[in-house]
């Protein structure tokens, strides 16, 4: 059987081992996020929303954007936002460009909770710091390509990475940002860039 979880195949196939390794990593994220959420009496998605609001600009802090970001329905995100409002962690703010929708903003106590929760993946730092620069560069390049391909296949939705940005250019293997007007090394490539603007052919 072709499954990467079939040990006979997996033990003879590098790609299968990577798939299984990524599954383990994703499980670790799930557990760490769950533990952090439990401490704050929140659900994992409520914690993710707080962290997202902490680090992203207002135009992205809307129910519809969050629904795309987390691959959930608007109804599910609205439910989470309602609970966060009840807990006085977020508030509805007027949207100056569209009166039919609102912006979700952190309250002071929401900001404190989000700042603490944002360290939920801290356990990854030490082992990653122990890698050589070459290992980190190879890992980042591989992951960026994988995310880009999964995005093109419609499996990962919203991306704010260089490869899907209208300012990204590549000449003779050299990455370049036309907005920052600078060459980008493999490790300069961004995975979540505040200046990202979607390339026309990536728009759905
Ligand atoms: S604007 Fe940001 S995402 Fe776009 S190419 Fe430049 S660095 Fe990359």
Short mmCIF file of N, CA, C and O and ligand atoms in Angstrom, two decimals, residues 160-162 165 167-168 176-180 184 190 193 195-197, ligand 1:
data_model
loop_
_atom_site.label_atom_id
_atom_site.label_comp_id
_atom_site.label_asym_id
_atom_site.label_seq_id
_atom_site.Cartn_x
_atom_site.Cartn_y
_atom_site.Cartn_z
N UNK A 160 0.77 34.67 2.94
CA UNK A 160 1.37 36.00 2.81
C UNK A 160 2.88 35.85 2.66
O UNK A 160 3.67 36.55 3.27
N UNK A 161 3.26 34.86 1.84
CA UNK A 161 4.68 34.57 1.64
C UNK A 161 5.19 35.21 0.35
O UNK A 161 4.40 35.55 -0.54
N UNK A 162 6.53 35.36 0.26
CA UNK A 162 7.12 36.01 -0.92
C UNK A 162 6.65 35.36 -2.23
O UNK A 162 6.35 36.07 -3.19
N UNK A 165 3.59 36.79 -3.72
CA UNK A 165 3.49 38.26 -3.61
C UNK A 165 3.77 38.92 -4.96
O UNK A 165 4.67 38.51 -5.69
N UNK A 167 5.20 41.63 -5.44
CA UNK A 167 6.51 42.33 -5.43
C UNK A 167 7.68 41.37 -5.55
O UNK A 167 8.82 41.79 -5.61
N UNK A 168 7.39 40.06 -5.56
CA UNK A 168 8.48 39.07 -5.60
C UNK A 168 8.96 38.85 -7.03
O UNK A 168 8.16 38.76 -7.96
N UNK A 176 14.23 38.51 -5.26
CA UNK A 176 14.27 39.98 -5.18
C UNK A 176 12.90 40.51 -4.74
O UNK A 176 11.86 40.03 -5.18
N UNK A 177 12.91 41.53 -3.86
CA UNK A 177 11.66 42.20 -3.46
C UNK A 177 11.62 43.58 -4.11
O UNK A 177 12.46 44.43 -3.83
N UNK A 178 10.62 43.78 -5.00
CA UNK A 178 10.53 45.05 -5.74
C UNK A 178 10.00 46.18 -4.83
O UNK A 178 10.18 47.34 -5.14
N UNK A 179 9.35 45.83 -3.75
CA UNK A 179 8.86 46.86 -2.83
C UNK A 179 10.01 47.36 -1.95
O UNK A 179 10.25 48.56 -1.84
N UNK A 180 10.73 46.43 -1.35
CA UNK A 180 11.84 46.82 -0.47
C UNK A 180 13.09 47.15 -1.29
O UNK A 180 14.06 47.67 -0.77
N UNK A 184 16.92 39.17 -1.80
CA UNK A 184 16.55 38.39 -0.62
C UNK A 184 17.33 37.08 -0.65
O UNK A 184 17.33 36.38 -1.66
N UNK A 190 10.14 35.67 3.28
CA UNK A 190 9.19 35.78 4.38
C UNK A 190 8.04 34.79 4.22
O UNK A 190 7.62 34.50 3.10
N UNK A 193 4.38 38.21 5.63
CA UNK A 193 4.94 39.56 5.46
C UNK A 193 3.82 40.60 5.56
O UNK A 193 2.80 40.50 4.88
N UNK A 195 3.75 43.50 4.35
CA UNK A 195 3.62 44.25 3.09
C UNK A 195 3.11 43.40 1.93
O UNK A 195 2.97 43.89 0.82
N UNK A 196 2.87 42.12 2.18
CA UNK A 196 2.49 41.18 1.11
C UNK A 196 1.24 41.66 0.35
O UNK A 196 0.25 42.07 0.96
N UNK A 197 1.32 41.59 -0.96
CA UNK A 197 0.11 41.81 -1.78
C UNK A 197 0.04 40.66 -2.77
O UNK A 197 1.03 40.37 -3.46
S1 LIG B 1 6.68 42.65 0.02
FE1 LIG B 1 7.12 41.08 1.57
S2 LIG B 1 6.19 39.20 0.75
FE2 LIG B 1 6.35 40.68 -0.94
S3 LIG B 1 8.29 40.11 -1.93
FE3 LIG B 1 8.69 41.79 -0.49
S4 LIG B 1 9.34 40.75 1.40
FE4 LIG B 1 8.35 39.21 0.11
#
